[in-house]
């Protein structure tokens, strides 16, 4: 259960802003963001370009929670505060920027019904702030990107009637090339199921990572390993294997550490490949934002 202090932050927003560089770090992901001491706002203040919210459908309502639902809905923790922030400031961030925030909605209950409830919620109350694909398969940039992970109802999503508000988080190496980057801008692998319980990759393991990166880059997708070490030594291996800085997304629970690491490595708003992958991120150019 989330405490009263967190509730106050959900209402009034923002912790102290440490992101003085005004950079959105699309190479970072806030894993299980709702478990942060201050959900949502910590990630925004650190400029983390992707956050994760686990959803349980209970009696037609979407609640946040990992193994079991909490008493806080996705609207209360995320969607309403973001809507208010965008309406008040014209930005997701603590500075003037048109760059979007990725939200990975991890469906914990039945995929088809949970997704339908989320789709209906976005369509009914939040369509102005989510990117979408129209009937002509044209992608329209907005403030938030919806990405479905967990129990993904892939066929239902592929063949639903437009608009399409959500894409999928691909979970298999063999399907990196199956879906285009708009339907699947990200691939997420369980690190330990591939590499075991290791802190540093050996030569053969690093070669496999490089193959994953090359395949992802070829199809304009990002790549994340969850359950992976959160050390500078391991992050160095991933970032060096990436090279062009347009594939790897670091999975993190310590958001200040990943912010500081990427800032030290020279990541900024123009060198993360966002000019090529608008389905994941965007450079700060006003004409890319959809206003309705």
PDB file of C-alpha atoms in Angstrom:
ATOM      1  CA  UNK A   1       0.000   0.000   0.000  1.00  0.00           C
ATOM      2  CA  UNK A   2       1.288   3.434  -0.879  1.00  0.00           C
ATOM      3  CA  UNK A   3       1.701   5.930   1.932  1.00  0.00           C
ATOM      4  CA  UNK A   4       0.252   9.381   2.543  1.00  0.00           C
ATOM      5  CA  UNK A   5       3.496  11.099   1.574  1.00  0.00           C
ATOM      6  CA  UNK A   6       3.398   9.523  -1.871  1.00  0.00           C
ATOM      7  CA  UNK A   7      -0.235  10.582  -2.235  1.00  0.00           C
ATOM      8  CA  UNK A   8       0.738  14.190  -1.565  1.00  0.00           C
ATOM      9  CA  UNK A   9       3.363  13.980  -4.287  1.00  0.00           C
ATOM     10  CA  UNK A  10       0.782  12.560  -6.693  1.00  0.00           C
ATOM     11  CA  UNK A  11      -1.357  15.610  -6.067  1.00  0.00           C
ATOM     12  CA  UNK A  12       1.212  18.386  -5.878  1.00  0.00           C
ATOM     13  CA  UNK A  13       4.041  16.933  -7.959  1.00  0.00           C
ATOM     14  CA  UNK A  14       7.796  17.222  -8.319  1.00  0.00           C
ATOM     15  CA  UNK A  15      10.754  16.504  -6.126  1.00  0.00           C
ATOM     16  CA  UNK A  16      13.866  18.668  -6.314  1.00  0.00           C
ATOM     17  CA  UNK A  17      15.032  18.847  -9.920  1.00  0.00           C
ATOM     18  CA  UNK A  18      18.544  17.421 -10.303  1.00  0.00           C
ATOM     19  CA  UNK A  19      18.530  17.402 -14.114  1.00  0.00           C
ATOM     20  CA  UNK A  20      20.132  20.790 -14.615  1.00  0.00           C
ATOM     21  CA  UNK A  21      21.216  19.807 -18.140  1.00  0.00           C
ATOM     22  CA  UNK A  22      17.571  19.543 -19.340  1.00  0.00           C
ATOM     23  CA  UNK A  23      18.257  16.254 -21.134  1.00  0.00           C
ATOM     24  CA  UNK A  24      15.742  13.468 -21.679  1.00  0.00           C
ATOM     25  CA  UNK A  25      17.696  10.238 -21.292  1.00  0.00           C
ATOM     26  CA  UNK A  26      16.028   7.799 -23.678  1.00  0.00           C
ATOM     27  CA  UNK A  27      18.780   5.309 -22.867  1.00  0.00           C
ATOM     28  CA  UNK A  28      17.271   4.850 -19.378  1.00  0.00           C
ATOM     29  CA  UNK A  29      14.169   3.077 -18.106  1.00  0.00           C
ATOM     30  CA  UNK A  30      12.601   3.366 -14.645  1.00  0.00           C
ATOM     31  CA  UNK A  31      11.951  -0.271 -13.780  1.00  0.00           C
ATOM     32  CA  UNK A  32       8.778  -0.761 -11.691  1.00  0.00           C
ATOM     33  CA  UNK A  33       8.523   2.989 -11.334  1.00  0.00           C
ATOM     34  CA  UNK A  34       5.625   2.747  -8.862  1.00  0.00           C
ATOM     35  CA  UNK A  35       8.089   1.298  -6.313  1.00  0.00           C
ATOM     36  CA  UNK A  36      10.082   4.536  -6.262  1.00  0.00           C
ATOM     37  CA  UNK A  37       9.768   6.523  -3.041  1.00  0.00           C
ATOM     38  CA  UNK A  38       8.167   9.186  -5.224  1.00  0.00           C
ATOM     39  CA  UNK A  39       6.694   7.487  -8.329  1.00  0.00           C
ATOM     40  CA  UNK A  40       6.595   9.370 -11.647  1.00  0.00           C
ATOM     41  CA  UNK A  41       8.061  12.634 -10.378  1.00  0.00           C
ATOM     42  CA  UNK A  42      11.497  11.217  -9.594  1.00  0.00           C
ATOM     43  CA  UNK A  43      11.775   9.873 -13.141  1.00  0.00           C
ATOM     44  CA  UNK A  44      10.611  13.158 -14.648  1.00  0.00           C
ATOM     45  CA  UNK A  45      12.998  15.203 -12.527  1.00  0.00           C
ATOM     46  CA  UNK A  46      15.894  12.951 -13.548  1.00  0.00           C
ATOM     47  CA  UNK A  47      14.885  13.147 -17.220  1.00  0.00           C
ATOM     48  CA  UNK A  48      14.301   9.380 -17.527  1.00  0.00           C
ATOM     49  CA  UNK A  49      12.698   8.772 -20.926  1.00  0.00           C
ATOM     50  CA  UNK A  50      10.873   5.532 -20.094  1.00  0.00           C
ATOM     51  CA  UNK A  51       8.920   4.368 -17.043  1.00  0.00           C
ATOM     52  CA  UNK A  52       7.085   1.164 -16.149  1.00  0.00           C
ATOM     53  CA  UNK A  53       3.666   0.724 -14.558  1.00  0.00           C
ATOM     54  CA  UNK A  54       2.233  -2.726 -13.740  1.00  0.00           C
ATOM     55  CA  UNK A  55      -1.532  -3.005 -14.219  1.00  0.00           C
ATOM     56  CA  UNK A  56      -4.174  -5.253 -12.646  1.00  0.00           C
ATOM     57  CA  UNK A  57      -7.752  -5.176 -13.904  1.00  0.00           C
ATOM     58  CA  UNK A  58     -10.138  -5.492 -10.938  1.00  0.00           C
ATOM     59  CA  UNK A  59     -13.873  -5.039 -11.466  1.00  0.00           C
ATOM     60  CA  UNK A  60     -13.277  -2.955 -14.567  1.00  0.00           C
ATOM     61  CA  UNK A  61     -10.716  -0.639 -12.916  1.00  0.00           C
ATOM     62  CA  UNK A  62      -6.952  -0.588 -13.586  1.00  0.00           C
ATOM     63  CA  UNK A  63      -4.896  -0.660 -10.396  1.00  0.00           C
ATOM     64  CA  UNK A  64      -1.125  -0.329  -9.973  1.00  0.00           C
ATOM     65  CA  UNK A  65       0.829  -3.184  -8.398  1.00  0.00           C
ATOM     66  CA  UNK A  66       3.385  -5.921  -8.970  1.00  0.00           C
ATOM     67  CA  UNK A  67       2.179  -9.305  -7.706  1.00  0.00           C
ATOM     68  CA  UNK A  68      -1.057  -7.939  -6.244  1.00  0.00           C
ATOM     69  CA  UNK A  69      -2.948  -4.716  -6.966  1.00  0.00           C
ATOM     70  CA  UNK A  70      -2.579  -1.708  -4.688  1.00  0.00           C
ATOM     71  CA  UNK A  71      -5.443   0.660  -3.890  1.00  0.00           C
ATOM     72  CA  UNK A  72      -4.136   3.296  -6.335  1.00  0.00           C
ATOM     73  CA  UNK A  73      -5.359   3.413  -9.924  1.00  0.00           C
ATOM     74  CA  UNK A  74      -3.242   4.117 -12.990  1.00  0.00           C
ATOM     75  CA  UNK A  75      -5.160   7.353 -13.470  1.00  0.00           C
ATOM     76  CA  UNK A  76      -4.413   8.525  -9.927  1.00  0.00           C
ATOM     77  CA  UNK A  77      -0.710   7.692  -9.990  1.00  0.00           C
ATOM     78  CA  UNK A  78       0.169   8.507 -13.593  1.00  0.00           C
ATOM     79  CA  UNK A  79      -2.396   9.643 -16.116  1.00  0.00           C
ATOM     80  CA  UNK A  80      -4.174  12.417 -14.213  1.00  0.00           C
ATOM     81  CA  UNK A  81      -0.945  14.019 -12.912  1.00  0.00           C
ATOM     82  CA  UNK A  82       0.549  13.871 -16.412  1.00  0.00           C
ATOM     83  CA  UNK A  83      -2.575  15.376 -17.956  1.00  0.00           C
ATOM     84  CA  UNK A  84      -2.517  18.229 -15.449  1.00  0.00           C
ATOM     85  CA  UNK A  85       1.208  18.795 -15.961  1.00  0.00           C
ATOM     86  CA  UNK A  86       0.841  18.928 -19.739  1.00  0.00           C
ATOM     87  CA  UNK A  87      -2.177  21.228 -19.595  1.00  0.00           C
ATOM     88  CA  UNK A  88      -0.417  23.585 -17.182  1.00  0.00           C
ATOM     89  CA  UNK A  89       3.052  23.674 -18.750  1.00  0.00           C
ATOM     90  CA  UNK A  90       2.808  22.258 -22.283  1.00  0.00           C
ATOM     91  CA  UNK A  91       5.521  19.742 -21.420  1.00  0.00           C
ATOM     92  CA  UNK A  92       6.061  16.449 -19.627  1.00  0.00           C
ATOM     93  CA  UNK A  93       9.352  17.710 -18.227  1.00  0.00           C
ATOM     94  CA  UNK A  94      10.418  20.382 -15.753  1.00  0.00           C
ATOM     95  CA  UNK A  95      11.690  22.484 -18.624  1.00  0.00           C
ATOM     96  CA  UNK A  96      10.201  23.535 -21.946  1.00  0.00           C
ATOM     97  CA  UNK A  97      10.418  20.518 -24.242  1.00  0.00           C
ATOM     98  CA  UNK A  98       8.234  18.670 -26.731  1.00  0.00           C
ATOM     99  CA  UNK A  99      10.003  15.371 -26.154  1.00  0.00           C
ATOM    100  CA  UNK A 100       7.708  12.446 -25.260  1.00  0.00           C
ATOM    101  CA  UNK A 101       7.727  10.079 -22.298  1.00  0.00           C
ATOM    102  CA  UNK A 102       7.468   6.323 -22.899  1.00  0.00           C
ATOM    103  CA  UNK A 103       5.186   4.434 -20.512  1.00  0.00           C
ATOM    104  CA  UNK A 104       5.510   0.649 -20.470  1.00  0.00           C
ATOM    105  CA  UNK A 105       2.239  -0.748 -19.169  1.00  0.00           C
ATOM    106  CA  UNK A 106       2.984  -4.251 -17.862  1.00  0.00           C
ATOM    107  CA  UNK A 107      -0.283  -6.193 -18.021  1.00  0.00           C
ATOM    108  CA  UNK A 108      -0.432  -8.535 -15.027  1.00  0.00           C
ATOM    109  CA  UNK A 109      -3.988  -9.821 -15.444  1.00  0.00           C
ATOM    110  CA  UNK A 110      -5.607 -11.303 -18.575  1.00  0.00           C
ATOM    111  CA  UNK A 111      -3.989  -9.586 -21.523  1.00  0.00           C
ATOM    112  CA  UNK A 112      -6.966  -9.029 -23.783  1.00  0.00           C
ATOM    113  CA  UNK A 113      -9.363  -7.640 -21.164  1.00  0.00           C
ATOM    114  CA  UNK A 114      -6.698  -5.580 -19.369  1.00  0.00           C
ATOM    115  CA  UNK A 115      -5.504  -4.058 -22.624  1.00  0.00           C
ATOM    116  CA  UNK A 116      -9.057  -3.275 -23.720  1.00  0.00           C
ATOM    117  CA  UNK A 117      -9.690  -1.483 -20.430  1.00  0.00           C
ATOM    118  CA  UNK A 118      -6.518   0.576 -20.919  1.00  0.00           C
ATOM    119  CA  UNK A 119      -7.365   1.352 -24.548  1.00  0.00           C
ATOM    120  CA  UNK A 120     -10.858   2.485 -23.572  1.00  0.00           C
ATOM    121  CA  UNK A 121      -9.438   4.639 -20.759  1.00  0.00           C
ATOM    122  CA  UNK A 122      -6.946   6.358 -23.061  1.00  0.00           C
ATOM    123  CA  UNK A 123      -9.501   6.817 -25.827  1.00  0.00           C
ATOM    124  CA  UNK A 124     -12.102   8.233 -23.454  1.00  0.00           C
ATOM    125  CA  UNK A 125     -10.000  10.510 -21.226  1.00  0.00           C
ATOM    126  CA  UNK A 126      -6.433  10.917 -22.473  1.00  0.00           C
ATOM    127  CA  UNK A 127      -6.376  10.731 -26.267  1.00  0.00           C
ATOM    128  CA  UNK A 128      -5.023  14.287 -26.545  1.00  0.00           C
ATOM    129  CA  UNK A 129      -1.783  13.425 -24.764  1.00  0.00           C
ATOM    130  CA  UNK A 130      -0.965  10.007 -26.286  1.00  0.00           C
ATOM    131  CA  UNK A 131       0.690   9.434 -29.644  1.00  0.00           C
ATOM    132  CA  UNK A 132      -1.335   7.354 -32.084  1.00  0.00           C
ATOM    133  CA  UNK A 133      -1.377   5.718 -35.514  1.00  0.00           C
ATOM    134  CA  UNK A 134      -4.336   6.669 -37.695  1.00  0.00           C
ATOM    135  CA  UNK A 135      -6.323   4.696 -40.261  1.00  0.00           C
ATOM    136  CA  UNK A 136      -3.736   5.582 -42.937  1.00  0.00           C
ATOM    137  CA  UNK A 137      -0.949   4.091 -40.790  1.00  0.00           C
ATOM    138  CA  UNK A 138       0.479   7.543 -40.120  1.00  0.00           C
ATOM    139  CA  UNK A 139       2.193   8.030 -36.757  1.00  0.00           C
ATOM    140  CA  UNK A 140       1.189  11.204 -34.885  1.00  0.00           C
ATOM    141  CA  UNK A 141       3.595  12.351 -32.194  1.00  0.00           C
ATOM    142  CA  UNK A 142       2.260  13.527 -28.851  1.00  0.00           C
ATOM    143  CA  UNK A 143       3.468  13.809 -25.247  1.00  0.00           C
ATOM    144  CA  UNK A 144       3.179  10.163 -24.172  1.00  0.00           C
ATOM    145  CA  UNK A 145       3.922   6.838 -25.862  1.00  0.00           C
ATOM    146  CA  UNK A 146       1.968   3.783 -24.701  1.00  0.00           C
ATOM    147  CA  UNK A 147       3.925   0.513 -24.927  1.00  0.00           C
ATOM    148  CA  UNK A 148       2.375  -2.769 -23.801  1.00  0.00           C
ATOM    149  CA  UNK A 149       4.469  -5.446 -22.101  1.00  0.00           C
ATOM    150  CA  UNK A 150       3.725  -8.494 -19.958  1.00  0.00           C
ATOM    151  CA  UNK A 151       0.575 -10.321 -21.095  1.00  0.00           C
ATOM    152  CA  UNK A 152       0.480  -8.727 -24.536  1.00  0.00           C
ATOM    153  CA  UNK A 153      -2.599  -9.460 -26.689  1.00  0.00           C
ATOM    154  CA  UNK A 154      -0.565  -9.075 -29.861  1.00  0.00           C
ATOM    155  CA  UNK A 155      -3.114 -10.289 -32.414  1.00  0.00           C
ATOM    156  CA  UNK A 156      -5.888  -8.161 -30.924  1.00  0.00           C
ATOM    157  CA  UNK A 157      -3.624  -5.118 -31.045  1.00  0.00           C
ATOM    158  CA  UNK A 158      -2.457  -5.751 -34.596  1.00  0.00           C
ATOM    159  CA  UNK A 159      -5.966  -6.024 -35.993  1.00  0.00           C
ATOM    160  CA  UNK A 160      -7.869  -3.527 -33.849  1.00  0.00           C
ATOM    161  CA  UNK A 161      -9.722  -0.675 -35.519  1.00  0.00           C
ATOM    162  CA  UNK A 162      -7.615   2.534 -35.546  1.00  0.00           C
ATOM    163  CA  UNK A 163      -6.578   4.715 -33.901  1.00  0.00           C
ATOM    164  CA  UNK A 164      -3.792   2.618 -32.379  1.00  0.00           C
ATOM    165  CA  UNK A 165      -2.583   4.231 -29.154  1.00  0.00           C
ATOM    166  CA  UNK A 166      -0.208   1.493 -28.028  1.00  0.00           C
ATOM    167  CA  UNK A 167       2.724  -0.462 -29.419  1.00  0.00           C
ATOM    168  CA  UNK A 168       4.297  -3.618 -27.964  1.00  0.00           C
ATOM    169  CA  UNK A 169       7.479  -4.469 -26.129  1.00  0.00           C
ATOM    170  CA  UNK A 170       8.903  -7.377 -28.136  1.00  0.00           C
ATOM    171  CA  UNK A 171      10.138 -10.200 -25.887  1.00  0.00           C
ATOM    172  CA  UNK A 172      11.832 -12.647 -28.287  1.00  0.00           C
ATOM    173  CA  UNK A 173      14.987 -12.452 -30.394  1.00  0.00           C
ATOM    174  CA  UNK A 174      13.341 -14.245 -33.313  1.00  0.00           C
ATOM    175  CA  UNK A 175      10.636 -11.564 -33.595  1.00  0.00           C
ATOM    176  CA  UNK A 176      12.889  -8.480 -33.552  1.00  0.00           C
ATOM    177  CA  UNK A 177      12.473  -8.381 -37.322  1.00  0.00           C
ATOM    178  CA  UNK A 178       8.819  -9.481 -37.378  1.00  0.00           C
ATOM    179  CA  UNK A 179       7.156  -6.188 -36.445  1.00  0.00           C
ATOM    180  CA  UNK A 180       8.010  -2.725 -37.698  1.00  0.00           C
ATOM    181  CA  UNK A 181       9.421  -0.110 -35.324  1.00  0.00           C
ATOM    182  CA  UNK A 182       6.089   1.684 -34.922  1.00  0.00           C
ATOM    183  CA  UNK A 183       4.267  -1.423 -33.703  1.00  0.00           C
ATOM    184  CA  UNK A 184       7.276  -2.608 -31.679  1.00  0.00           C
ATOM    185  CA  UNK A 185       9.897   0.075 -30.902  1.00  0.00           C
ATOM    186  CA  UNK A 186      11.515  -1.893 -28.066  1.00  0.00           C
ATOM    187  CA  UNK A 187      12.724  -5.413 -27.275  1.00  0.00           C
ATOM    188  CA  UNK A 188      13.118  -6.443 -23.619  1.00  0.00           C
ATOM    189  CA  UNK A 189      14.993  -9.590 -22.578  1.00  0.00           C
ATOM    190  CA  UNK A 190      15.207 -11.342 -19.208  1.00  0.00           C
ATOM    191  CA  UNK A 191      18.950 -10.992 -18.609  1.00  0.00           C
ATOM    192  CA  UNK A 192      19.369 -13.959 -16.255  1.00  0.00           C
ATOM    193  CA  UNK A 193      17.468 -16.360 -18.508  1.00  0.00           C
ATOM    194  CA  UNK A 194      20.041 -15.678 -21.240  1.00  0.00           C
ATOM    195  CA  UNK A 195      23.297 -15.049 -19.369  1.00  0.00           C
ATOM    196  CA  UNK A 196      22.719 -16.467 -15.893  1.00  0.00           C
ATOM    197  CA  UNK A 197      23.568 -14.768 -12.606  1.00  0.00           C
ATOM    198  CA  UNK A 198      26.676 -12.877 -13.716  1.00  0.00           C
ATOM    199  CA  UNK A 199      27.924  -9.359 -12.995  1.00  0.00           C
ATOM    200  CA  UNK A 200      30.166  -8.960 -16.044  1.00  0.00           C
ATOM    201  CA  UNK A 201      29.812 -10.430 -19.526  1.00  0.00           C
ATOM    202  CA  UNK A 202      32.552 -12.668 -20.875  1.00  0.00           C
ATOM    203  CA  UNK A 203      33.748 -12.494 -24.478  1.00  0.00           C
ATOM    204  CA  UNK A 204      31.168 -14.934 -25.860  1.00  0.00           C
ATOM    205  CA  UNK A 205      28.308 -13.297 -23.951  1.00  0.00           C
ATOM    206  CA  UNK A 206      29.372  -9.873 -25.168  1.00  0.00           C
ATOM    207  CA  UNK A 207      29.371 -11.128 -28.754  1.00  0.00           C
ATOM    208  CA  UNK A 208      25.760 -12.266 -28.288  1.00  0.00           C
ATOM    209  CA  UNK A 209      24.824  -8.830 -26.937  1.00  0.00           C
ATOM    210  CA  UNK A 210      26.460  -7.251 -29.980  1.00  0.00           C
ATOM    211  CA  UNK A 211      24.369  -9.495 -32.236  1.00  0.00           C
ATOM    212  CA  UNK A 212      21.196  -8.415 -30.438  1.00  0.00           C
ATOM    213  CA  UNK A 213      22.228  -4.769 -30.801  1.00  0.00           C
ATOM    214  CA  UNK A 214      22.985  -5.102 -34.498  1.00  0.00           C
ATOM    215  CA  UNK A 215      19.675  -6.835 -35.167  1.00  0.00           C
ATOM    216  CA  UNK A 216      17.810  -4.165 -33.196  1.00  0.00           C
ATOM    217  CA  UNK A 217      19.594  -1.344 -34.996  1.00  0.00           C
ATOM    218  CA  UNK A 218      18.827  -2.878 -38.385  1.00  0.00           C
ATOM    219  CA  UNK A 219      15.106  -2.679 -37.610  1.00  0.00           C
ATOM    220  CA  UNK A 220      15.169   0.682 -35.749  1.00  0.00           C
ATOM    221  CA  UNK A 221      14.398  -0.767 -32.326  1.00  0.00           C
ATOM    222  CA  UNK A 222      15.697  -0.196 -28.826  1.00  0.00           C
ATOM    223  CA  UNK A 223      16.993  -3.014 -26.606  1.00  0.00           C
ATOM    224  CA  UNK A 224      16.611  -3.459 -22.828  1.00  0.00           C
ATOM    225  CA  UNK A 225      17.728  -6.188 -20.439  1.00  0.00           C
ATOM    226  CA  UNK A 226      15.666  -6.467 -17.266  1.00  0.00           C
ATOM    227  CA  UNK A 227      16.986  -8.173 -14.167  1.00  0.00           C
ATOM    228  CA  UNK A 228      20.491  -7.112 -15.229  1.00  0.00           C
ATOM    229  CA  UNK A 229      23.287  -5.742 -13.008  1.00  0.00           C
ATOM    230  CA  UNK A 230      23.132  -2.024 -12.234  1.00  0.00           C
ATOM    231  CA  UNK A 231      26.840  -1.266 -12.067  1.00  0.00           C
ATOM    232  CA  UNK A 232      28.954   1.154 -14.052  1.00  0.00           C
ATOM    233  CA  UNK A 233      31.161  -1.746 -15.149  1.00  0.00           C
ATOM    234  CA  UNK A 234      28.239  -3.613 -16.693  1.00  0.00           C
ATOM    235  CA  UNK A 235      26.696  -0.445 -18.139  1.00  0.00           C
ATOM    236  CA  UNK A 236      30.059   0.348 -19.730  1.00  0.00           C
ATOM    237  CA  UNK A 237      29.933  -2.984 -21.543  1.00  0.00           C
ATOM    238  CA  UNK A 238      26.461  -2.288 -22.934  1.00  0.00           C
ATOM    239  CA  UNK A 239      27.168   1.311 -23.939  1.00  0.00           C
ATOM    240  CA  UNK A 240      30.475   0.433 -25.595  1.00  0.00           C
ATOM    241  CA  UNK A 241      28.794  -2.414 -27.490  1.00  0.00           C
ATOM    242  CA  UNK A 242      26.093   0.012 -28.653  1.00  0.00           C
ATOM    243  CA  UNK A 243      28.571   2.494 -30.081  1.00  0.00           C
ATOM    244  CA  UNK A 244      26.056   4.752 -31.839  1.00  0.00           C
ATOM    245  CA  UNK A 245      24.007   5.246 -28.647  1.00  0.00           C
ATOM    246  CA  UNK A 246      20.747   4.525 -30.438  1.00  0.00           C
ATOM    247  CA  UNK A 247      19.859   1.017 -29.229  1.00  0.00           C
ATOM    248  CA  UNK A 248      20.635   0.213 -25.579  1.00  0.00           C
ATOM    249  CA  UNK A 249      18.191   1.241 -22.826  1.00  0.00           C
ATOM    250  CA  UNK A 250      19.568   0.787 -19.307  1.00  0.00           C
ATOM    251  CA  UNK A 251      17.094  -0.813 -16.907  1.00  0.00           C
ATOM    252  CA  UNK A 252      17.382   0.995 -13.571  1.00  0.00           C
ATOM    253  CA  UNK A 253      15.914   1.207 -10.093  1.00  0.00           C
ATOM    254  CA  UNK A 254      18.371   3.897  -8.910  1.00  0.00           C
ATOM    255  CA  UNK A 255      17.331   6.743 -11.188  1.00  0.00           C
ATOM    256  CA  UNK A 256      19.813   9.325  -9.992  1.00  0.00           C
ATOM    257  CA  UNK A 257      22.679   6.894 -10.605  1.00  0.00           C
ATOM    258  CA  UNK A 258      21.620   6.114 -14.176  1.00  0.00           C
ATOM    259  CA  UNK A 259      21.035   9.827 -14.838  1.00  0.00           C
ATOM    260  CA  UNK A 260      24.503  10.709 -13.555  1.00  0.00           C
ATOM    261  CA  UNK A 261      26.091   7.861 -15.492  1.00  0.00           C
ATOM    262  CA  UNK A 262      24.546   8.836 -18.844  1.00  0.00           C
ATOM    263  CA  UNK A 263      25.299  12.511 -18.262  1.00  0.00           C
ATOM    264  CA  UNK A 264      28.940  11.642 -17.566  1.00  0.00           C
ATOM    265  CA  UNK A 265      29.004   9.619 -20.797  1.00  0.00           C
ATOM    266  CA  UNK A 266      27.924  12.701 -22.754  1.00  0.00           C
ATOM    267  CA  UNK A 267      24.349  11.749 -23.635  1.00  0.00           C
ATOM    268  CA  UNK A 268      22.308  14.762 -24.737  1.00  0.00           C
ATOM    269  CA  UNK A 269      19.134  15.611 -26.648  1.00  0.00           C
ATOM    270  CA  UNK A 270      20.759  15.325 -30.068  1.00  0.00           C
ATOM    271  CA  UNK A 271      22.967  12.200 -29.943  1.00  0.00           C
ATOM    272  CA  UNK A 272      20.537   9.415 -28.960  1.00  0.00           C
ATOM    273  CA  UNK A 273      19.257   8.553 -32.434  1.00  0.00           C
ATOM    274  CA  UNK A 274      15.925  10.285 -31.888  1.00  0.00           C
ATOM    275  CA  UNK A 275      15.936  11.818 -35.358  1.00  0.00           C
ATOM    276  CA  UNK A 276      15.436   8.279 -36.716  1.00  0.00           C
ATOM    277  CA  UNK A 277      13.083   6.656 -34.188  1.00  0.00           C
ATOM    278  CA  UNK A 278      10.156   8.944 -33.395  1.00  0.00           C
ATOM    279  CA  UNK A 279       8.194   5.947 -32.139  1.00  0.00           C
ATOM    280  CA  UNK A 280      10.586   5.788 -29.137  1.00  0.00           C
ATOM    281  CA  UNK A 281      11.872   9.328 -28.790  1.00  0.00           C
ATOM    282  CA  UNK A 282      12.122  12.659 -30.561  1.00  0.00           C
ATOM    283  CA  UNK A 283      14.457  15.594 -30.777  1.00  0.00           C
ATOM    284  CA  UNK A 284      12.886  18.771 -29.322  1.00  0.00           C
ATOM    285  CA  UNK A 285      11.222  20.188 -32.425  1.00  0.00           C
ATOM    286  CA  UNK A 286       7.741  21.724 -31.933  1.00  0.00           C
ATOM    287  CA  UNK A 287       6.303  20.583 -35.271  1.00  0.00           C
ATOM    288  CA  UNK A 288       6.400  16.949 -34.141  1.00  0.00           C
ATOM    289  CA  UNK A 289       3.805  17.494 -31.429  1.00  0.00           C
ATOM    290  CA  UNK A 290       0.131  16.851 -32.161  1.00  0.00           C
ATOM    291  CA  UNK A 291      -2.286  19.395 -30.719  1.00  0.00           C
ATOM    292  CA  UNK A 292      -6.039  18.768 -30.623  1.00  0.00           C
TER     293      UNK A 292
END
